[in-house]
GROMACS .gro file of C-alpha atoms in nm:
model
  449
    1UNK     CA    1  -6.647  -5.349  27.270
    2UNK     CA    2  -6.802  -5.534  27.592
    3UNK     CA    3  -6.572  -5.726  27.815
    4UNK     CA    4  -6.569  -6.079  27.764
    5UNK     CA    5  -6.475  -6.373  27.875
    6UNK     CA    6  -6.482  -6.765  27.769
    7UNK     CA    7  -6.686  -6.969  27.966
    8UNK     CA    8  -6.474  -7.193  28.186
    9UNK     CA    9  -6.543  -7.402  28.497
   10UNK     CA   10  -6.599  -7.144  28.716
   11UNK     CA   11  -6.830  -7.001  28.572
   12UNK     CA   12  -7.050  -7.290  28.491
   13UNK     CA   13  -7.266  -7.246  28.764
   14UNK     CA   14  -7.347  -6.908  28.682
   15UNK     CA   15  -7.441  -7.012  28.302
   16UNK     CA   16  -7.652  -7.295  28.451
   17UNK     CA   17  -7.829  -7.035  28.676
   18UNK     CA   18  -7.925  -6.827  28.385
   19UNK     CA   19  -8.029  -7.098  28.168
   20UNK     CA   20  -8.253  -7.290  28.453
   21UNK     CA   21  -8.436  -6.966  28.525
   22UNK     CA   22  -8.558  -6.935  28.142
   23UNK     CA   23  -8.599  -7.285  28.158
   24UNK     CA   24  -8.814  -7.290  28.480
   25UNK     CA   25  -8.994  -6.960  28.408
   26UNK     CA   26  -9.086  -7.138  27.998
   27UNK     CA   27  -9.206  -7.483  28.221
   28UNK     CA   28  -9.406  -7.257  28.428
   29UNK     CA   29  -9.610  -7.040  28.214
   30UNK     CA   30  -9.995  -7.149  28.114
   31UNK     CA   31  -9.968  -7.418  27.871
   32UNK     CA   32 -10.199  -7.556  27.660
   33UNK     CA   33 -10.399  -7.900  27.754
   34UNK     CA   34 -10.159  -8.153  27.716
   35UNK     CA   35  -9.847  -7.922  27.678
   36UNK     CA   36  -9.705  -7.870  28.019
   37UNK     CA   37  -9.579  -8.197  28.030
   38UNK     CA   38  -9.409  -8.155  27.722
   39UNK     CA   39  -9.227  -7.822  27.853
   40UNK     CA   40  -9.129  -7.969  28.157
   41UNK     CA   41  -8.938  -8.261  27.960
   42UNK     CA   42  -8.767  -8.033  27.739
   43UNK     CA   43  -8.634  -7.840  28.019
   44UNK     CA   44  -8.552  -8.174  28.158
   45UNK     CA   45  -8.340  -8.277  27.891
   46UNK     CA   46  -8.165  -7.958  27.870
   47UNK     CA   47  -8.087  -7.933  28.234
   48UNK     CA   48  -7.955  -8.283  28.163
   49UNK     CA   49  -7.693  -8.128  27.877
   50UNK     CA   50  -7.584  -7.865  28.133
   51UNK     CA   51  -7.487  -8.091  28.406
   52UNK     CA   52  -7.317  -8.358  28.184
   53UNK     CA   53  -7.144  -8.109  27.940
   54UNK     CA   54  -6.790  -8.079  28.043
   55UNK     CA   55  -6.553  -7.828  27.913
   56UNK     CA   56  -6.330  -7.891  27.661
   57UNK     CA   57  -6.507  -8.172  27.544
   58UNK     CA   58  -6.798  -8.064  27.286
   59UNK     CA   59  -6.808  -8.046  26.922
   60UNK     CA   60  -6.964  -7.745  26.701
   61UNK     CA   61  -7.241  -7.984  26.624
   62UNK     CA   62  -7.387  -8.049  26.954
   63UNK     CA   63  -7.391  -7.670  27.032
   64UNK     CA   64  -7.742  -7.586  26.848
   65UNK     CA   65  -7.881  -7.942  27.082
   66UNK     CA   66  -7.722  -7.798  27.406
   67UNK     CA   67  -7.796  -7.392  27.352
   68UNK     CA   68  -8.202  -7.479  27.297
   69UNK     CA   69  -8.435  -7.200  27.318
   70UNK     CA   70  -8.188  -7.076  27.623
   71UNK     CA   71  -8.160  -6.646  27.552
   72UNK     CA   72  -7.877  -6.429  27.504
   73UNK     CA   73  -7.911  -6.055  27.475
   74UNK     CA   74  -7.676  -6.072  27.211
   75UNK     CA   75  -7.702  -6.348  26.933
   76UNK     CA   76  -7.312  -6.346  26.876
   77UNK     CA   77  -7.245  -6.475  27.255
   78UNK     CA   78  -7.417  -6.784  27.127
   79UNK     CA   79  -7.109  -6.883  27.000
   80UNK     CA   80  -6.900  -6.708  27.209
   81UNK     CA   81  -6.972  -6.789  27.540
   82UNK     CA   82  -6.981  -7.162  27.478
   83UNK     CA   83  -6.601  -7.182  27.301
   84UNK     CA   84  -6.451  -7.301  27.624
   85UNK     CA   85  -6.644  -7.614  27.589
   86UNK     CA   86  -6.474  -7.679  27.278
   87UNK     CA   87  -6.248  -7.979  27.200
   88UNK     CA   88  -5.875  -7.836  27.140
   89UNK     CA   89  -5.951  -8.056  26.850
   90UNK     CA   90  -6.215  -7.826  26.694
   91UNK     CA   91  -6.228  -7.598  26.439
   92UNK     CA   92  -6.162  -7.216  26.596
   93UNK     CA   93  -6.175  -7.355  26.936
   94UNK     CA   94  -5.930  -7.035  26.999
   95UNK     CA   95  -6.203  -6.778  26.842
   96UNK     CA   96  -6.138  -6.469  26.985
   97UNK     CA   97  -6.463  -6.289  27.067
   98UNK     CA   98  -6.554  -5.971  26.797
   99UNK     CA   99  -6.824  -5.747  26.851
  100UNK     CA  100  -6.740  -5.580  26.495
  101UNK     CA  101  -6.877  -5.831  26.301
  102UNK     CA  102  -7.212  -5.898  26.280
  103UNK     CA  103  -7.410  -6.200  26.388
  104UNK     CA  104  -7.478  -6.274  26.037
  105UNK     CA  105  -7.082  -6.253  25.930
  106UNK     CA  106  -7.035  -6.482  26.287
  107UNK     CA  107  -7.245  -6.745  26.160
  108UNK     CA  108  -7.132  -6.772  25.843
  109UNK     CA  109  -6.805  -6.752  25.889
  110UNK     CA  110  -6.812  -7.014  26.207
  111UNK     CA  111  -6.952  -7.268  25.946
  112UNK     CA  112  -6.706  -7.193  25.622
  113UNK     CA  113  -6.430  -7.285  25.837
  114UNK     CA  114  -6.583  -7.576  26.007
  115UNK     CA  115  -6.673  -7.739  25.716
  116UNK     CA  116  -6.331  -7.679  25.500
  117UNK     CA  117  -6.089  -7.769  25.815
  118UNK     CA  118  -6.295  -8.080  25.928
  119UNK     CA  119  -6.370  -8.169  25.549
  120UNK     CA  120  -6.718  -8.287  25.663
  121UNK     CA  121  -7.084  -8.167  25.604
  122UNK     CA  122  -7.165  -8.292  25.953
  123UNK     CA  123  -7.279  -7.962  26.057
  124UNK     CA  124  -7.545  -7.961  25.796
  125UNK     CA  125  -7.716  -8.207  26.017
  126UNK     CA  126  -7.777  -7.908  26.282
  127UNK     CA  127  -7.943  -7.644  25.957
  128UNK     CA  128  -8.335  -7.629  25.994
  129UNK     CA  129  -8.479  -7.410  25.685
  130UNK     CA  130  -8.791  -7.371  25.852
  131UNK     CA  131  -8.676  -7.215  26.152
  132UNK     CA  132  -8.447  -7.009  26.002
  133UNK     CA  133  -8.457  -6.558  26.110
  134UNK     CA  134  -8.138  -6.443  25.958
  135UNK     CA  135  -8.045  -6.361  25.646
  136UNK     CA  136  -7.766  -6.668  25.613
  137UNK     CA  137  -7.682  -6.899  25.384
  138UNK     CA  138  -7.907  -7.251  25.440
  139UNK     CA  139  -7.577  -7.468  25.487
  140UNK     CA  140  -7.479  -7.237  25.791
  141UNK     CA  141  -7.683  -7.320  26.112
  142UNK     CA  142  -7.889  -7.039  26.257
  143UNK     CA  143  -7.782  -7.085  26.618
  144UNK     CA  144  -8.085  -6.743  26.734
  145UNK     CA  145  -8.301  -7.050  26.703
  146UNK     CA  146  -8.349  -7.387  26.848
  147UNK     CA  147  -8.389  -7.745  26.694
  148UNK     CA  148  -8.685  -7.978  26.793
  149UNK     CA  149  -8.623  -8.155  27.083
  150UNK     CA  150  -8.620  -8.479  26.959
  151UNK     CA  151  -8.412  -8.846  26.965
  152UNK     CA  152  -8.224  -8.931  26.691
  153UNK     CA  153  -8.039  -9.245  26.661
  154UNK     CA  154  -7.817  -9.340  26.400
  155UNK     CA  155  -7.636  -9.636  26.377
  156UNK     CA  156  -7.364  -9.590  26.088
  157UNK     CA  157  -7.343  -9.367  25.781
  158UNK     CA  158  -7.565  -9.341  25.489
  159UNK     CA  159  -7.284  -9.208  25.257
  160UNK     CA  160  -7.041  -9.477  25.387
  161UNK     CA  161  -6.857  -9.266  25.571
  162UNK     CA  162  -6.703  -9.138  25.260
  163UNK     CA  163  -6.501  -8.788  25.327
  164UNK     CA  164  -6.684  -8.463  25.139
  165UNK     CA  165  -6.545  -8.299  24.829
  166UNK     CA  166  -6.688  -7.975  24.911
  167UNK     CA  167  -6.558  -7.616  24.820
  168UNK     CA  168  -6.711  -7.276  24.977
  169UNK     CA  169  -6.714  -7.082  24.609
  170UNK     CA  170  -6.807  -6.709  24.781
  171UNK     CA  171  -6.984  -6.595  25.140
  172UNK     CA  172  -7.344  -6.765  25.020
  173UNK     CA  173  -7.282  -7.040  24.844
  174UNK     CA  174  -7.108  -7.397  24.890
  175UNK     CA  175  -7.027  -7.710  24.656
  176UNK     CA  176  -7.092  -8.065  24.740
  177UNK     CA  177  -7.116  -8.394  24.605
  178UNK     CA  178  -7.388  -8.656  24.640
  179UNK     CA  179  -7.631  -8.918  24.525
  180UNK     CA  180  -8.027  -8.762  24.446
  181UNK     CA  181  -8.251  -9.032  24.563
  182UNK     CA  182  -8.605  -8.941  24.537
  183UNK     CA  183  -8.838  -8.654  24.603
  184UNK     CA  184  -9.106  -8.619  24.848
  185UNK     CA  185  -9.435  -8.699  24.746
  186UNK     CA  186  -9.598  -8.668  25.047
  187UNK     CA  187  -9.598  -8.543  25.416
  188UNK     CA  188  -9.822  -8.650  25.668
  189UNK     CA  189  -9.773  -8.526  26.032
  190UNK     CA  190  -9.906  -8.715  26.321
  191UNK     CA  191  -9.990  -8.643  26.648
  192UNK     CA  192  -9.851  -8.953  26.888
  193UNK     CA  193  -9.782  -8.783  27.223
  194UNK     CA  194  -9.541  -8.915  27.518
  195UNK     CA  195  -9.818  -8.933  27.758
  196UNK     CA  196 -10.199  -9.074  27.697
  197UNK     CA  197 -10.368  -9.396  27.705
  198UNK     CA  198 -10.248  -9.726  27.538
  199UNK     CA  199 -10.602  -9.730  27.374
  200UNK     CA  200 -10.555  -9.373  27.216
  201UNK     CA  201 -10.169  -9.389  27.147
  202UNK     CA  202 -10.284  -9.748  26.934
  203UNK     CA  203 -10.565  -9.595  26.768
  204UNK     CA  204 -10.279  -9.295  26.634
  205UNK     CA  205 -10.021  -9.563  26.539
  206UNK     CA  206 -10.301  -9.716  26.315
  207UNK     CA  207 -10.431  -9.400  26.148
  208UNK     CA  208 -10.042  -9.325  26.031
  209UNK     CA  209  -9.913  -9.647  25.937
  210UNK     CA  210 -10.235  -9.746  25.782
  211UNK     CA  211 -10.180  -9.379  25.545
  212UNK     CA  212  -9.849  -9.487  25.508
  213UNK     CA  213  -9.918  -9.889  25.396
  214UNK     CA  214  -9.833  -9.925  25.020
  215UNK     CA  215 -10.116 -10.059  24.755
  216UNK     CA  216 -10.046 -10.444  24.664
  217UNK     CA  217  -9.982 -10.269  24.316
  218UNK     CA  218  -9.724 -10.036  24.453
  219UNK     CA  219  -9.587 -10.337  24.609
  220UNK     CA  220  -9.577 -10.523  24.305
  221UNK     CA  221  -9.399 -10.267  24.090
  222UNK     CA  222  -9.144 -10.208  24.376
  223UNK     CA  223  -9.128 -10.568  24.392
  224UNK     CA  224  -9.125 -10.563  24.743
  225UNK     CA  225  -9.318 -10.847  24.980
  226UNK     CA  226  -9.543 -10.713  25.269
  227UNK     CA  227  -9.314 -10.802  25.511
  228UNK     CA  228  -8.987 -10.668  25.325
  229UNK     CA  229  -9.192 -10.365  25.294
  230UNK     CA  230  -9.249 -10.334  25.667
  231UNK     CA  231  -8.918 -10.422  25.741
  232UNK     CA  232  -8.814 -10.118  25.588
  233UNK     CA  233  -9.050  -9.906  25.742
  234UNK     CA  234  -8.962 -10.044  26.114
  235UNK     CA  235  -8.596  -9.943  26.021
  236UNK     CA  236  -8.693  -9.590  26.073
  237UNK     CA  237  -8.986  -9.570  26.277
  238UNK     CA  238  -8.863  -9.789  26.545
  239UNK     CA  239  -8.505  -9.592  26.520
  240UNK     CA  240  -8.271  -9.924  26.605
  241UNK     CA  241  -8.426  -9.946  26.934
  242UNK     CA  242  -8.404 -10.354  26.922
  243UNK     CA  243  -8.180 -10.572  27.070
  244UNK     CA  244  -7.961 -10.681  26.748
  245UNK     CA  245  -7.908 -10.295  26.716
  246UNK     CA  246  -7.553 -10.343  26.949
  247UNK     CA  247  -7.341 -10.579  27.039
  248UNK     CA  248  -7.379 -10.753  27.270
  249UNK     CA  249  -7.761 -10.732  27.187
  250UNK     CA  250  -7.942 -10.555  27.472
  251UNK     CA  251  -8.192 -10.810  27.591
  252UNK     CA  252  -8.439 -10.526  27.789
  253UNK     CA  253  -8.512 -10.446  27.393
  254UNK     CA  254  -8.786 -10.616  27.179
  255UNK     CA  255  -8.641 -10.852  26.919
  256UNK     CA  256  -8.679 -10.634  26.562
  257UNK     CA  257  -8.917 -10.906  26.403
  258UNK     CA  258  -9.105 -10.832  26.731
  259UNK     CA  259  -9.145 -10.433  26.576
  260UNK     CA  260  -9.212 -10.613  26.256
  261UNK     CA  261  -9.488 -10.805  26.383
  262UNK     CA  262  -9.685 -10.559  26.545
  263UNK     CA  263  -9.668 -10.324  26.265
  264UNK     CA  264  -9.732 -10.565  25.951
  265UNK     CA  265 -10.044 -10.644  26.262
  266UNK     CA  266 -10.154 -10.278  26.195
  267UNK     CA  267 -10.081 -10.229  25.818
  268UNK     CA  268 -10.246 -10.547  25.705
  269UNK     CA  269 -10.518 -10.641  25.909
  270UNK     CA  270 -10.829 -10.457  25.989
  271UNK     CA  271 -10.803 -10.517  26.345
  272UNK     CA  272 -10.895 -10.195  26.590
  273UNK     CA  273 -10.682 -10.098  26.896
  274UNK     CA  274 -10.858 -10.272  27.119
  275UNK     CA  275 -10.807 -10.622  26.957
  276UNK     CA  276 -10.440 -10.547  26.884
  277UNK     CA  277 -10.352 -10.465  27.235
  278UNK     CA  278 -10.560 -10.803  27.329
  279UNK     CA  279 -10.316 -11.011  27.140
  280UNK     CA  280 -10.088 -11.199  27.359
  281UNK     CA  281  -9.851 -11.277  27.073
  282UNK     CA  282  -9.799 -10.895  26.976
  283UNK     CA  283  -9.621 -10.664  27.250
  284UNK     CA  284  -9.803 -10.322  27.097
  285UNK     CA  285  -9.765 -10.136  27.381
  286UNK     CA  286  -9.391 -10.176  27.452
  287UNK     CA  287  -9.374 -10.096  27.078
  288UNK     CA  288  -9.611  -9.761  27.144
  289UNK     CA  289  -9.373  -9.678  27.412
  290UNK     CA  290  -9.085  -9.647  27.207
  291UNK     CA  291  -9.212  -9.501  26.897
  292UNK     CA  292  -9.363  -9.205  27.137
  293UNK     CA  293  -9.016  -9.128  27.176
  294UNK     CA  294  -8.858  -9.202  26.841
  295UNK     CA  295  -9.153  -9.000  26.653
  296UNK     CA  296  -9.164  -8.727  26.917
  297UNK     CA  297  -9.139  -8.375  26.688
  298UNK     CA  298  -9.063  -8.522  26.347
  299UNK     CA  299  -9.309  -8.570  26.080
  300UNK     CA  300  -9.361  -8.858  25.838
  301UNK     CA  301  -9.301  -8.836  25.443
  302UNK     CA  302  -9.329  -9.084  25.145
  303UNK     CA  303  -9.055  -9.064  24.878
  304UNK     CA  304  -9.135  -9.086  24.499
  305UNK     CA  305  -8.959  -9.441  24.526
  306UNK     CA  306  -9.136  -9.600  24.798
  307UNK     CA  307  -8.942  -9.524  25.079
  308UNK     CA  308  -9.097  -9.397  25.425
  309UNK     CA  309  -8.901  -9.110  25.596
  310UNK     CA  310  -8.910  -8.856  25.939
  311UNK     CA  311  -8.733  -8.506  25.917
  312UNK     CA  312  -8.853  -8.228  26.088
  313UNK     CA  313  -9.181  -8.032  26.059
  314UNK     CA  314  -9.158  -7.795  25.742
  315UNK     CA  315  -9.036  -8.061  25.481
  316UNK     CA  316  -9.264  -8.017  25.156
  317UNK     CA  317  -9.391  -8.199  24.851
  318UNK     CA  318  -9.111  -8.171  24.590
  319UNK     CA  319  -8.818  -8.143  24.775
  320UNK     CA  320  -8.500  -8.375  24.712
  321UNK     CA  321  -8.381  -8.658  24.986
  322UNK     CA  322  -8.019  -8.690  24.916
  323UNK     CA  323  -7.748  -8.876  25.054
  324UNK     CA  324  -7.447  -8.607  25.060
  325UNK     CA  325  -7.093  -8.709  25.103
  326UNK     CA  326  -6.979  -8.638  25.428
  327UNK     CA  327  -7.285  -8.626  25.615
  328UNK     CA  328  -7.439  -8.947  25.817
  329UNK     CA  329  -7.745  -8.859  25.731
  330UNK     CA  330  -7.949  -8.798  25.409
  331UNK     CA  331  -8.042  -8.480  25.370
  332UNK     CA  332  -8.314  -8.299  25.227
  333UNK     CA  333  -8.287  -8.038  24.973
  334UNK     CA  334  -8.489  -7.764  24.817
  335UNK     CA  335  -8.470  -7.623  24.474
  336UNK     CA  336  -8.380  -7.241  24.484
  337UNK     CA  337  -8.611  -7.035  24.174
  338UNK     CA  338  -8.383  -6.954  23.922
  339UNK     CA  339  -8.323  -6.584  23.898
  340UNK     CA  340  -8.207  -6.412  23.578
  341UNK     CA  341  -7.829  -6.388  23.684
  342UNK     CA  342  -7.817  -6.790  23.810
  343UNK     CA  343  -7.640  -7.014  23.546
  344UNK     CA  344  -7.663  -7.338  23.752
  345UNK     CA  345  -7.944  -7.467  23.973
  346UNK     CA  346  -7.923  -7.372  24.349
  347UNK     CA  347  -8.059  -7.575  24.639
  348UNK     CA  348  -8.145  -7.480  25.015
  349UNK     CA  349  -8.084  -7.729  25.339
  350UNK     CA  350  -8.379  -7.799  25.473
  351UNK     CA  351  -8.291  -8.045  25.736
  352UNK     CA  352  -8.159  -8.391  25.820
  353UNK     CA  353  -8.404  -8.723  25.765
  354UNK     CA  354  -8.396  -9.068  25.865
  355UNK     CA  355  -8.511  -9.229  25.553
  356UNK     CA  356  -8.606  -9.674  25.531
  357UNK     CA  357  -8.298  -9.813  25.357
  358UNK     CA  358  -8.064  -9.550  25.362
  359UNK     CA  359  -7.931  -9.525  25.700
  360UNK     CA  360  -7.670  -9.763  25.643
  361UNK     CA  361  -7.508  -9.701  25.327
  362UNK     CA  362  -7.758  -9.842  25.087
  363UNK     CA  363  -7.706  -9.547  24.863
  364UNK     CA  364  -7.338  -9.617  24.793
  365UNK     CA  365  -7.297 -10.011  24.866
  366UNK     CA  366  -7.643 -10.142  24.747
  367UNK     CA  367  -7.973 -10.279  24.915
  368UNK     CA  368  -7.908 -10.600  24.807
  369UNK     CA  369  -7.512 -10.599  24.987
  370UNK     CA  370  -7.685 -10.475  25.299
  371UNK     CA  371  -7.879 -10.738  25.335
  372UNK     CA  372  -7.629 -10.960  25.433
  373UNK     CA  373  -7.517 -10.704  25.689
  374UNK     CA  374  -7.650 -10.488  26.013
  375UNK     CA  375  -7.504 -10.192  26.131
  376UNK     CA  376  -7.469 -10.227  26.556
  377UNK     CA  377  -7.367 -10.010  26.836
  378UNK     CA  378  -7.038 -10.141  27.027
  379UNK     CA  379  -7.132 -10.114  27.404
  380UNK     CA  380  -6.895 -10.399  27.540
  381UNK     CA  381  -6.574 -10.297  27.728
  382UNK     CA  382  -6.388 -10.458  27.509
  383UNK     CA  383  -6.395 -10.200  27.227
  384UNK     CA  384  -6.148  -9.894  27.269
  385UNK     CA  385  -6.052  -9.664  27.048
  386UNK     CA  386  -5.911  -9.877  26.776
  387UNK     CA  387  -6.286  -9.987  26.689
  388UNK     CA  388  -6.396  -9.546  26.699
  389UNK     CA  389  -6.537  -9.428  26.371
  390UNK     CA  390  -6.551  -9.063  26.351
  391UNK     CA  391  -6.585  -9.047  26.703
  392UNK     CA  392  -6.834  -9.337  26.723
  393UNK     CA  393  -6.826  -9.657  26.845
  394UNK     CA  394  -7.019  -9.820  26.562
  395UNK     CA  395  -6.966 -10.170  26.329
  396UNK     CA  396  -7.122 -10.345  26.073
  397UNK     CA  397  -7.211 -10.744  26.159
  398UNK     CA  398  -7.187 -10.978  25.876
  399UNK     CA  399  -7.483 -11.242  25.980
  400UNK     CA  400  -7.345 -11.551  25.783
  401UNK     CA  401  -7.005 -11.545  25.895
  402UNK     CA  402  -7.056 -11.373  26.211
  403UNK     CA  403  -6.789 -11.118  26.174
  404UNK     CA  404  -6.745 -10.725  26.271
  405UNK     CA  405  -6.626 -10.488  26.092
  406UNK     CA  406  -6.540 -10.167  26.254
  407UNK     CA  407  -6.333 -10.030  25.931
  408UNK     CA  408  -6.538  -9.859  25.665
  409UNK     CA  409  -6.247  -9.828  25.417
  410UNK     CA  410  -6.229 -10.233  25.418
  411UNK     CA  411  -6.630 -10.239  25.389
  412UNK     CA  412  -6.620 -10.028  25.090
  413UNK     CA  413  -6.316 -10.264  24.929
  414UNK     CA  414  -6.476 -10.571  24.974
  415UNK     CA  415  -6.787 -10.447  24.812
  416UNK     CA  416  -6.546 -10.379  24.480
  417UNK     CA  417  -6.494  -9.940  24.585
  418UNK     CA  418  -6.165  -9.884  24.567
  419UNK     CA  419  -6.061  -9.598  24.901
  420UNK     CA  420  -5.739  -9.393  24.805
  421UNK     CA  421  -5.679  -9.297  25.160
  422UNK     CA  422  -5.810  -9.362  25.470
  423UNK     CA  423  -5.741  -9.270  25.852
  424UNK     CA  424  -5.910  -9.313  26.118
  425UNK     CA  425  -5.856  -9.020  26.384
  426UNK     CA  426  -5.959  -8.735  26.193
  427UNK     CA  427  -6.149  -8.942  26.009
  428UNK     CA  428  -6.088  -8.897  25.633
  429UNK     CA  429  -6.209  -9.158  25.364
  430UNK     CA  430  -6.154  -9.060  24.968
  431UNK     CA  431  -6.305  -9.221  24.733
  432UNK     CA  432  -6.236  -9.052  24.368
  433UNK     CA  433  -6.569  -8.972  24.231
  434UNK     CA  434  -6.449  -9.119  23.918
  435UNK     CA  435  -6.443  -9.433  24.099
  436UNK     CA  436  -6.826  -9.410  24.230
  437UNK     CA  437  -6.905  -9.332  23.881
  438UNK     CA  438  -6.794  -9.669  23.752
  439UNK     CA  439  -6.985  -9.859  23.985
  440UNK     CA  440  -7.308  -9.692  23.832
  441UNK     CA  441  -7.373  -9.430  24.109
  442UNK     CA  442  -7.501  -9.126  23.996
  443UNK     CA  443  -7.314  -8.862  24.147
  444UNK     CA  444  -7.394  -8.487  24.101
  445UNK     CA  445  -7.250  -8.163  24.222
  446UNK     CA  446  -7.506  -7.931  24.424
  447UNK     CA  447  -7.446  -7.586  24.470
  448UNK     CA  448  -7.611  -7.519  24.841
  449UNK     CA  449  -7.674  -7.138  24.943
   0.00000   0.00000   0.00000
């Protein structure tokens, strides 16, 4: 068995030096046109993680992001080397390196222990089926492959913070509960880059947003106004980067309606890029800057119910959009072809998604009830750990009464959903399946493999 030392403060500089050499080599090797800046941005982001990550403060769900595509001679060390960075409250923080187990066994064991001990499916948001190289279940992250570098921004929980009632059936199968929302009908790639002229960027916006635009007939069927559809779209494409997304408001940012104005002008007028850029009433260039970062390394998709979403490349027509209890983001699931021995439908985890009118609990609360509320990030110094929800300073602001709630159980109760038990730390919010069925939610079990 090889000698091994868990990462400590004294070993960070050695880890940093080794990973920096890998990043430097990648960033300075020949790159295709327009690719060098992208590589440098990736390296810069990963170096930022290395400089700011403190031993004893990390969660398992952060590891795949922090690791990037740093290389290890032994893929098991992508787990073992970072154990010293885990919070003491994290599952397996005291895991002892064991090189007698295979990489597949280690990754599957770690995932199953995290999920069962935390009663959470947050780890599923680190899974990405398209880049999986190991023979492991789709619900276990493949830490040997990097995730796309993105700037995901979430404000609330798609499942209303309800704790997962999941169970490990065997070493390959995980049973979870969730709500099937709709199927993906169309996937659209885009080529909006971080750099480029305003003219080129605006032309790209016109190209992709007008392809997403619904017909008059579709708007009628969905009972959406033009403005309402654009607001749904902007809740995703602006990724909560607007003034009202926080308390206190961030005055540096545009207001949400300014994003809506730009997207509505693009989708429902015939104006070209030059005409849009010349309009003083539209903040096209500032909107473009936000979109360049919010869309980075994501693909668009249209759902059968009209919603628009962003997900990693590799999602495809026929994939299911679902809201799983215990997951903060909606998840994309793919039906696995049935074999002769199968007696139940099996699903693979493709990746997480960001989808209009699903990110703030609408699948649980209902869209109409959520129209009177908005999720916010709490930035004021007056907010303390009594306002933390599952490690995040978030709240729900009721517009008419101008009241703020940071108690997800209270919100569920006010909306007529009985909560059996809630504790803030560690986060647990239990609602019975029969309670969700009684309010008309189509809750079903999924067997993930």
